[in-house]
Short mmCIF file of C-alpha atoms in Angstrom, two decimals:
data_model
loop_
_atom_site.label_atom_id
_atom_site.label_comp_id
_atom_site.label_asym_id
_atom_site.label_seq_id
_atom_site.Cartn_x
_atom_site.Cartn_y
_atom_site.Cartn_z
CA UNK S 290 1.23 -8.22 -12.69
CA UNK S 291 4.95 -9.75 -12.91
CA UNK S 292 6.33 -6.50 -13.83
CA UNK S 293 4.17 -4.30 -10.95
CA UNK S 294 5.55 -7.06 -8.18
CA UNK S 295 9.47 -6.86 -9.27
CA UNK S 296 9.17 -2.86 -9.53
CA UNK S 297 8.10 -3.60 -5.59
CA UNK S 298 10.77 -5.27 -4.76
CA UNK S 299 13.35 -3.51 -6.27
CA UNK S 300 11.80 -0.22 -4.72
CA UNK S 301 12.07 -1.67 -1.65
CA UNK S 302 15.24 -2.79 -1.86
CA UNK S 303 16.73 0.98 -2.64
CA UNK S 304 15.14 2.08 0.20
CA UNK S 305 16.49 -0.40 2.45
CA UNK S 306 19.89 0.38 1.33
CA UNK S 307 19.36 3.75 1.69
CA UNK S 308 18.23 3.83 5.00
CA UNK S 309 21.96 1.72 6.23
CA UNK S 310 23.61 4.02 4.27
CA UNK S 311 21.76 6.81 6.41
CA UNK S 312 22.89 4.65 9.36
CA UNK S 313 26.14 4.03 8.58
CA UNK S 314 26.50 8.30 7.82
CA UNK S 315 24.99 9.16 11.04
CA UNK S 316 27.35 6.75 12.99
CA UNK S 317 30.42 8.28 11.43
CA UNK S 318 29.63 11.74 11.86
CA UNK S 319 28.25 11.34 15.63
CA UNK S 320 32.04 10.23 16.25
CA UNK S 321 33.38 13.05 14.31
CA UNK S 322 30.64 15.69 15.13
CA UNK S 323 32.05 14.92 19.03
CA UNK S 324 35.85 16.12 17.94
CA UNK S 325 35.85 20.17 16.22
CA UNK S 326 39.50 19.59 15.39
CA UNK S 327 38.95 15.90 14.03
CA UNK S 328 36.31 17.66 12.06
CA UNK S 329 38.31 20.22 10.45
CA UNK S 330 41.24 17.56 9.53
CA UNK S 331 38.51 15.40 7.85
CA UNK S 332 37.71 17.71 5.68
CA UNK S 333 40.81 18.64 4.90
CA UNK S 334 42.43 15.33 4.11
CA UNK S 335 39.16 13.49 3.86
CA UNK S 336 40.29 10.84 6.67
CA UNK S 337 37.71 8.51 8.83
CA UNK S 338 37.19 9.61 12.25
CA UNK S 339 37.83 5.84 14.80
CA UNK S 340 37.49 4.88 18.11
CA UNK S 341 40.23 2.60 19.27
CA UNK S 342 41.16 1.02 22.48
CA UNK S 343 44.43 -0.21 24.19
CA UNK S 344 44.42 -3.97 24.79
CA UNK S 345 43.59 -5.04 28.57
CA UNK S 346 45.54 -7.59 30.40
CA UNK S 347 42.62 -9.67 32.25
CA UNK S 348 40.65 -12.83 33.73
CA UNK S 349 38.21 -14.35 31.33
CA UNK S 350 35.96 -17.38 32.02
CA UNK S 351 33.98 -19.57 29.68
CA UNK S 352 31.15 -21.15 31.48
CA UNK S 353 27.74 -22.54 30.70
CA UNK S 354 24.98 -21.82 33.02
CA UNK S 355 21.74 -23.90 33.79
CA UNK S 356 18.96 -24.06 36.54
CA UNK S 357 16.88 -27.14 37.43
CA UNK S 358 15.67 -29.12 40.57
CA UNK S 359 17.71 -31.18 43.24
CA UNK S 360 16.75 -35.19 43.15
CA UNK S 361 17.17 -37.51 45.37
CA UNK S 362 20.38 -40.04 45.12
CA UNK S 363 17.56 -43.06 45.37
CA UNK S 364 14.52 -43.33 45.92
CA UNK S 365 11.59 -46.33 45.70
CA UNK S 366 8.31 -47.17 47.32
CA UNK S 367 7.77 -49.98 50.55
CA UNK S 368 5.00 -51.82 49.27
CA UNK S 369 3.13 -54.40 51.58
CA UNK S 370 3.29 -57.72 49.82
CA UNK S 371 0.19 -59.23 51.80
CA UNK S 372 -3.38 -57.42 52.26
CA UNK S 373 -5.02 -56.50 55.19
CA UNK S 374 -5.43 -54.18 58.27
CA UNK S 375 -2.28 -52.15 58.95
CA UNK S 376 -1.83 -52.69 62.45
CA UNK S 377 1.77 -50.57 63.47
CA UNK S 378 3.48 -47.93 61.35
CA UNK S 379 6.31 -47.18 63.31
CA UNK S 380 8.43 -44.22 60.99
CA UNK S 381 6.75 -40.97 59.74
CA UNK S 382 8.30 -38.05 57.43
CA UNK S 383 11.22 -36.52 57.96
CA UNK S 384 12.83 -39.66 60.12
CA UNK S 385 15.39 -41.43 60.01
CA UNK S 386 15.61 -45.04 59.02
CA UNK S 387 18.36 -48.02 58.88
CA UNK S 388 18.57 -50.91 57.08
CA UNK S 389 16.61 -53.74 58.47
CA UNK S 390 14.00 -51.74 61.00
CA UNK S 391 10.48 -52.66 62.13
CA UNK S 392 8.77 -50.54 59.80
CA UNK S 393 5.39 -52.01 60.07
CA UNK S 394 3.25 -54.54 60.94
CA UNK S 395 0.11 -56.24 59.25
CA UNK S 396 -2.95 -58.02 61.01
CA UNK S 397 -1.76 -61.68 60.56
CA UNK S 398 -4.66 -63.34 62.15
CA UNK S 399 -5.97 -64.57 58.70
CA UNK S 400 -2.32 -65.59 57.61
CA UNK S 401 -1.73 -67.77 61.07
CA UNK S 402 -4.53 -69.87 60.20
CA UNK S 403 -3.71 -70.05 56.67
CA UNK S 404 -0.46 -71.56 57.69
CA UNK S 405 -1.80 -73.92 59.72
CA UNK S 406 -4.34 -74.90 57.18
CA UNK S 407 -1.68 -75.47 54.95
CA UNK S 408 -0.10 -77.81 57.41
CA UNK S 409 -2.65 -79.98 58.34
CA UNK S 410 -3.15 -80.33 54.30
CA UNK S 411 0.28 -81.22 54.10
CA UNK S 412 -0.34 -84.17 57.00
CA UNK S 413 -3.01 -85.84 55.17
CA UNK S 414 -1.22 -85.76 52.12
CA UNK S 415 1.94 -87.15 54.04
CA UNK S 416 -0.66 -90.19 55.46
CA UNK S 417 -2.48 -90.39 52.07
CA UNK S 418 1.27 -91.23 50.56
CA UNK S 419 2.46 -93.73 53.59
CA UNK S 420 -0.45 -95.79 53.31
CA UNK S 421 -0.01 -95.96 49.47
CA UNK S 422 3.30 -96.85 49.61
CA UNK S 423 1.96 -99.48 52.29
CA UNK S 424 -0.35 -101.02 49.05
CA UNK S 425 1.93 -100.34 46.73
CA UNK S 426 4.24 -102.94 48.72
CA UNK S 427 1.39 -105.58 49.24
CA UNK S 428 0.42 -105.32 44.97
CA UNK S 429 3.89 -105.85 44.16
CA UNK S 430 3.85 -108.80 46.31
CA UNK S 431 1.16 -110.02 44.94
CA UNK S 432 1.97 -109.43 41.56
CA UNK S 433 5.19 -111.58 41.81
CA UNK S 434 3.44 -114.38 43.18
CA UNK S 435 0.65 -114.22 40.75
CA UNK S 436 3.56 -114.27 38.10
CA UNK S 437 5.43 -117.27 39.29
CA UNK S 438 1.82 -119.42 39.20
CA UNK S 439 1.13 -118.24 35.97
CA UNK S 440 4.64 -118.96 34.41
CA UNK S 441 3.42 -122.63 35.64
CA UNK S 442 -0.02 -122.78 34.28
CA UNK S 443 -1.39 -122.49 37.83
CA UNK S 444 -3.55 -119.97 36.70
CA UNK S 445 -5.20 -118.57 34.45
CA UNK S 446 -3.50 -115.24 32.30
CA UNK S 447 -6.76 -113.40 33.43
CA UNK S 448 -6.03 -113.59 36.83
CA UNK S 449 -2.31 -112.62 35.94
CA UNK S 450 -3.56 -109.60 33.98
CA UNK S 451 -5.91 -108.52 37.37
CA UNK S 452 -2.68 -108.77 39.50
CA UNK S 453 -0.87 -106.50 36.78
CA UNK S 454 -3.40 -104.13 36.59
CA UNK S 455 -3.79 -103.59 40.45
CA UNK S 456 -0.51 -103.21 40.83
CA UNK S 457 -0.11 -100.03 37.95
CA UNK S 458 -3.56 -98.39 39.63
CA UNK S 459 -1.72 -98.62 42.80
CA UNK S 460 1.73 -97.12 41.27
CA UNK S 461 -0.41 -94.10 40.43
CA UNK S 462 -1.89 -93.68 43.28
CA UNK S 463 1.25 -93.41 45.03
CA UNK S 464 2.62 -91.03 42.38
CA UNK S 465 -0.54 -88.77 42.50
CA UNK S 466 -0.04 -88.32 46.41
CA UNK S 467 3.73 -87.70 46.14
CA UNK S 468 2.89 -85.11 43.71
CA UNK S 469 -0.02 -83.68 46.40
CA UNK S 470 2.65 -83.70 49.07
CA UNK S 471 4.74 -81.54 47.06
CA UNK S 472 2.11 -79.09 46.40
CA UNK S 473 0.97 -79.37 49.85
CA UNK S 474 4.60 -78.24 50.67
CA UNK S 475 3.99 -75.25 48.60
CA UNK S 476 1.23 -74.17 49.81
CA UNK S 477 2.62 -74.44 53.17
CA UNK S 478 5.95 -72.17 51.94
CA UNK S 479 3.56 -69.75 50.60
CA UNK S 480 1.38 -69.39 53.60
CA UNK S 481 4.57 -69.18 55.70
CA UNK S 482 5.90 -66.43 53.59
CA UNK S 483 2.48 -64.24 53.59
CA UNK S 484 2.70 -64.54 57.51
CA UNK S 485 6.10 -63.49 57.41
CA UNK S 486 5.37 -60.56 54.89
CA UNK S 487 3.17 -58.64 57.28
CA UNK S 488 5.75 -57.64 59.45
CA UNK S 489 7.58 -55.58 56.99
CA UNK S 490 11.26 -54.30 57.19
CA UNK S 491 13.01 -51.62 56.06
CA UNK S 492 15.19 -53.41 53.07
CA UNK S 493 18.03 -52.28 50.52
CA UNK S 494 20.57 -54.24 48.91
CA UNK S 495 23.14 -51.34 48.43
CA UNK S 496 24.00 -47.59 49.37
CA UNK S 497 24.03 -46.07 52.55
CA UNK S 498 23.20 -47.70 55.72
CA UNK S 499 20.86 -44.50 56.84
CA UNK S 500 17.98 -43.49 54.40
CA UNK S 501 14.86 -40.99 54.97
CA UNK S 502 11.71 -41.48 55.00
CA UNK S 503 10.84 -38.62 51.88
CA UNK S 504 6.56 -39.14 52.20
CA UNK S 505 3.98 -40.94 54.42
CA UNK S 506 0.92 -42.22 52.51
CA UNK S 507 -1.47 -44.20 55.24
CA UNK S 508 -2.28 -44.19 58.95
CA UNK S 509 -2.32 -47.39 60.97
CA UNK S 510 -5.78 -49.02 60.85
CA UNK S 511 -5.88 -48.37 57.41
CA UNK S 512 -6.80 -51.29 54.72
CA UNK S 513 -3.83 -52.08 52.44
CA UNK S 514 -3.42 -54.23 49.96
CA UNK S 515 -0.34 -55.04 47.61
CA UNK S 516 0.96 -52.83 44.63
CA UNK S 517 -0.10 -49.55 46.97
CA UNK S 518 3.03 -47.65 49.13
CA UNK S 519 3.01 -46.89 52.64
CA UNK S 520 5.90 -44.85 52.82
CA UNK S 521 8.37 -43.99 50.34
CA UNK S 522 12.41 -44.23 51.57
CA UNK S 523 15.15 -41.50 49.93
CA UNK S 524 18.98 -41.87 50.23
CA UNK S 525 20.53 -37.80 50.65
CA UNK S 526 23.95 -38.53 51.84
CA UNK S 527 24.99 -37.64 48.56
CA UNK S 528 22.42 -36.14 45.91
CA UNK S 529 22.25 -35.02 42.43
CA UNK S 530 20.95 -32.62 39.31
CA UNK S 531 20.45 -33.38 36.39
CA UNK S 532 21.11 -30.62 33.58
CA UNK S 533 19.91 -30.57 29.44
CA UNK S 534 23.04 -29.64 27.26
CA UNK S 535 22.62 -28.04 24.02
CA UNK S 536 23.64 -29.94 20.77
CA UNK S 537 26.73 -27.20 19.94
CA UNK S 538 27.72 -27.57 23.81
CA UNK S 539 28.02 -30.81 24.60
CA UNK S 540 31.49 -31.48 23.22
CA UNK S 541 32.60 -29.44 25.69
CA UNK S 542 31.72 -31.67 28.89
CA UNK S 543 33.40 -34.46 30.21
CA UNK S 544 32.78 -37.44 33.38
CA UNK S 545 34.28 -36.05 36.06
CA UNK S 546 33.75 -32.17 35.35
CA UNK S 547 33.75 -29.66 38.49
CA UNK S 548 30.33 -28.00 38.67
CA UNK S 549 29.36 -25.19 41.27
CA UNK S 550 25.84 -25.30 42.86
CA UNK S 551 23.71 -22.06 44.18
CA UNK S 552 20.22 -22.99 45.68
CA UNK S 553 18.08 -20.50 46.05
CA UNK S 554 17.31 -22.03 49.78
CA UNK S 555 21.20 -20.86 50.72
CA UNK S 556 21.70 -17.15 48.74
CA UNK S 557 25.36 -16.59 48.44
CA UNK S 558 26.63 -20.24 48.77
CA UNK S 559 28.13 -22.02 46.43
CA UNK S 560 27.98 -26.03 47.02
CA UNK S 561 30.76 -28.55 44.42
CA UNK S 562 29.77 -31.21 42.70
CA UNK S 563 30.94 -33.16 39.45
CA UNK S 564 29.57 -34.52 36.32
CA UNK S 565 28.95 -38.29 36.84
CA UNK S 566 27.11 -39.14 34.05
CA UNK S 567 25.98 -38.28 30.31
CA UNK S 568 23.46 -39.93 27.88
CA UNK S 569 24.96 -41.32 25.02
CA UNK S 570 21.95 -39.65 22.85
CA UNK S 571 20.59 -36.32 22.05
CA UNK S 572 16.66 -35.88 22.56
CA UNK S 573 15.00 -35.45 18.73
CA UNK S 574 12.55 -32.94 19.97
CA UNK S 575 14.62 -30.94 22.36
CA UNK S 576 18.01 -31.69 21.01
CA UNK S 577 19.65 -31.51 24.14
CA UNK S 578 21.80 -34.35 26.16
CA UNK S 579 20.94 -35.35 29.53
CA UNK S 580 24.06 -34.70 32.47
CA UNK S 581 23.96 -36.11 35.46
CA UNK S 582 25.66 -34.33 38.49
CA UNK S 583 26.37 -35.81 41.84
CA UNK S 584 26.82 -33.58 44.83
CA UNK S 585 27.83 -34.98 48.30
CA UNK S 586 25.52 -33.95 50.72
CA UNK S 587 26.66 -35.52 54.46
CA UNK S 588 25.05 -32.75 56.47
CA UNK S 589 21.67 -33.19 54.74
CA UNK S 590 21.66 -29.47 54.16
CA UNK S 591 20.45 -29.91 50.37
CA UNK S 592 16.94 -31.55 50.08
CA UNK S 593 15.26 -33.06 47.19
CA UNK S 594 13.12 -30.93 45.32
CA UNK S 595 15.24 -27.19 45.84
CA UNK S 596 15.66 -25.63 43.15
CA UNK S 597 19.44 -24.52 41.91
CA UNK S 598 21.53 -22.77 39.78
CA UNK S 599 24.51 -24.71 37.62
CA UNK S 600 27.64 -23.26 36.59
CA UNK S 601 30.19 -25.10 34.97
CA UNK S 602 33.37 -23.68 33.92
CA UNK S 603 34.79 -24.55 30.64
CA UNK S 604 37.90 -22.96 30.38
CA UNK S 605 39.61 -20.31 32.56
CA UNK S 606 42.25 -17.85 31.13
CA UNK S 607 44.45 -15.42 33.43
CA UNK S 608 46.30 -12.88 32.41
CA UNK S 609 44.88 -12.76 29.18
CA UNK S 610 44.79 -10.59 26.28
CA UNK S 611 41.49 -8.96 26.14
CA UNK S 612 39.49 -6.67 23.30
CA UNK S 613 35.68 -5.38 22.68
CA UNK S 614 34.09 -7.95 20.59
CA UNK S 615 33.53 -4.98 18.15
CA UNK S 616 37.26 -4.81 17.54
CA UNK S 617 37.03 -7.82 15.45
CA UNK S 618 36.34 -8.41 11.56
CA UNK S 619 37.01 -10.49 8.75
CA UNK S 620 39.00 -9.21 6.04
CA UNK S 621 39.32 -11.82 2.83
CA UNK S 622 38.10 -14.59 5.35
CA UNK S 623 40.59 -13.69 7.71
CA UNK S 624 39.92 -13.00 11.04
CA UNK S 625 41.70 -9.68 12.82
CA UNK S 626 41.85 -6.38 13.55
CA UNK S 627 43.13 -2.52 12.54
CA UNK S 628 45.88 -1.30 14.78
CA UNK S 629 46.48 2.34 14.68
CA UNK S 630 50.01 3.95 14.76
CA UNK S 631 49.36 7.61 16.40
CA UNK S 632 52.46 8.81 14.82
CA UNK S 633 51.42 8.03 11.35
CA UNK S 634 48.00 7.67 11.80
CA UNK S 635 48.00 4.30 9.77
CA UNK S 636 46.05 1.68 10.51
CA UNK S 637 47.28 -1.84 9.56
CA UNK S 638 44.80 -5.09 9.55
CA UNK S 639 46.39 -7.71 11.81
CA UNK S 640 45.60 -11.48 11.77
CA UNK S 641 44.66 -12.73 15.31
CA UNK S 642 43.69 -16.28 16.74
CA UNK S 643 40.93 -16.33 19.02
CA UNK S 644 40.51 -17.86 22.88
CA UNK S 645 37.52 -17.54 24.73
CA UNK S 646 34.98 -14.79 23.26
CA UNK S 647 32.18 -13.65 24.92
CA UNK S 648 29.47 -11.09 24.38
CA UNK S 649 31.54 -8.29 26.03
CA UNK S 650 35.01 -9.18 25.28
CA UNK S 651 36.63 -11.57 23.35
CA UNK S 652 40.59 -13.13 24.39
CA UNK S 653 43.67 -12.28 21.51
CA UNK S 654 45.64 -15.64 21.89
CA UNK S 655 48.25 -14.12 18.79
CA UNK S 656 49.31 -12.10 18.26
CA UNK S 657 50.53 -9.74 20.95
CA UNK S 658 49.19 -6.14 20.37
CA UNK S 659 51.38 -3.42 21.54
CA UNK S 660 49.03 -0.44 19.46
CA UNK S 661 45.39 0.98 20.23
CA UNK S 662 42.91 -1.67 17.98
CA UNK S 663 40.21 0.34 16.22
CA UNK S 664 36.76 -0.85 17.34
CA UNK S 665 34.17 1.64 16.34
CA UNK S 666 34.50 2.68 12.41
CA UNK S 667 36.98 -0.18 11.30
CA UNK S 668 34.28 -1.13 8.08
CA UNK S 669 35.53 1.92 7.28
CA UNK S 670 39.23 1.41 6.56
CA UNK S 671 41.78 -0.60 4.46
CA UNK S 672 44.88 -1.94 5.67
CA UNK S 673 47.53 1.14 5.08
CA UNK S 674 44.81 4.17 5.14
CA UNK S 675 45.25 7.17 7.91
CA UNK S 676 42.56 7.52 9.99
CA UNK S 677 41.84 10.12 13.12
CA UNK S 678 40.94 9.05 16.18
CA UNK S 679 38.14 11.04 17.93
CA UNK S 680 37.67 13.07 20.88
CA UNK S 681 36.61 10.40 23.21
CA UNK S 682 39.19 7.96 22.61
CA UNK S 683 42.29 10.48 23.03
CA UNK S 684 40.61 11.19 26.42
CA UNK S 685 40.54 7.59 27.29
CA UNK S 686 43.81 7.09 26.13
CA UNK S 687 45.04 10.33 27.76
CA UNK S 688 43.87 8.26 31.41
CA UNK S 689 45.91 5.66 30.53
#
């Protein structure tokens, strides 16, 4: 059975080879098959028919593109802090608010009289406490009295124990209404401060003066009750994006990086913004980096939830020394190219350091090329061979 499955594979193998050896055959003699005279040379001194190309002098740019979903600069929830019938509510979506506004305003019929519940409360405690203090006075009085006779054996140490223990039931008292005027007080602070929380203000300890309101969620008349939003409030004087960078990418972005914005809601224009934040960690499932761009937004033109295009430019290279990606290949794990001499017709592998590559042309930081490079049939040759270059490249060069 061992034997049957390795015959398989090795079958299979041969015929896998064969078949890019069929490829490889077919590419060649397309090139040549396009050139009569190149054909008749070939067989004649048995040289590989190339394309090459003359190196361009160009603009290259290395950029990273991503889409997402504008966000508000800030954004949180009014919440009524008290329950009850929502009387007012003065702002609706789309308007303008400023810090400090009448935004709306809560039956407080049931909060008035608390407060003044909690006031008369705090009187009788108040009267409670002055007349034990009053006691308190007359026990200690008392007491001392009670003390001198019994330090003379005017009475007996009963009725010197009685005095004592009046006097400490009276000390608590007073102490126990203290403490109820203090909680009286409380209550009284608390009822106050419902009363005061159903007229409710527009309120924000930072940012711009001038928010929005971004969504409406009740009519007046409505029943509210705390922990549920009335309206929610947006700052858009400035907004931002966020964008997911890919593990290999993110060395390449910075704080403070340029980034160019295209919503879809304004085809054609192109809106700045900069990088103004990045995650210190990489998401295990997605392993990508969250970025944070801010985009300044005075005329309110951009609006929360538009969806955008991101490009951010890397690195930007004029002038530059440009080749076909195919030009390229590594010879003894170096990286270069064949250059072509169409006086000899040798080709010689060159060493070159790479810039910016993309997938239609790749920059030649160094060396400067001054000869066509060979970019179609270069697996072909060795550094020092003679080669003939077809048809279609003389004409291209012939242009030139």
């Amino acid at each position: 059975m061992r034997e049957r499955v390795y015959k398989a594979k090795k079958a299979a193998i041969a015929v896998a080879l064969t078949f890019l050896a069929g490829i490889a055959g077919l590419t060649v003699w397309r090139y040549v098959s396009d050139d009569p005279e190149a054909t008749d040379e070939r067989k004649e001194l048995g040289e590989p028919v190339v394309n090459v190309v003359l190196p361009e002098r160009g603009h290259i740019v290395d950029d990273r593109r991503f889409s997402g979903t504008l966000l508000p600069w800030s954004s949180f929830d009014i919440d009524p802090e008290v329950s009850g019938r929502l009387l007012s509510l003065y702002f609706d979506i789309g308007d303008t608010i400023r810090r400090g506004e009448l935004i709306a305003k809560i039956d407080d019929v049931p909060y008035v009289q608390a407060v003044k519940e909690a006031e008369a409360g705090l009187e009788v405690a108040r009267a409670k406490y002055r007349e034990a203090v009053d006691l308190t006075k007359f026990y200690l009085s008392e007491f001392r009295r009670v003390e001198k006779l019994q330090a003379n054996q005017a009475i007996s140490y009963s009725d010197y124990e009685k005095a004592e223990s009046n006097l400490k039931v009276q000390e608590a008292k007073k102490a126990q209404y203290e403490a109820e005027i203090r909680s009286c007080e409380a209550k009284l602070i608390s009822a106050q401060r419902d009363l005061a929380n159903t007229t409710i203000k527009a309120d924000w300890a930072t940012g711009a003066e001038l928010r929005h309101v971004g969504e409406r969620y009740v009519d007046a008349g409505a029943l509210i009750s705390t922990g549920k939003p009335i309206l929610k409030i947006i700052s858009i004087d400035k907004i931002k994006a966020r964008i997911q960078i890919i593990e290999r990418d993110f060395r390449f972005f910075r704080l403070g990086q340029e980034a160019e914005i295209m919503p879809d809601a304004f085809p054609g224009e192109v809106f700045r913004g900069v990088i103004s934040m990045m995650s210190n960690e990489l998401s295990e499932t997605t392993r990508t980096l969250v970025a944070q761009i801010t985009i300044p937004n005075e005329d309110y033109r951009l609006l929360p939830g538009m969806f955008i295009r991101v490009r951010i430019i890397l690195s930007e290279h004029k002038n530059a020394q440009l080749l076909p990606p195919s030009a390229l290949l590594t010879v003894d794990d170096r990286q270069g190219v064949y250059t072509y001499d169409p006086e000899t017709r040798v080709v010689r592998f060159v060493p070159v350091k790479i810039g910016i590559a993309l997938r239609d042309k790749v920059e030649i930081v160094e060396p400067e090329l001054r000869l066509p490079v060979v970019t179609v049939g270069n697996h072909l040759l060795q550094d020092g061979t003679k080669a003939i270059i077809s048809a279609l490249s003389k004409e291209e060069m012939a242009k030139r």
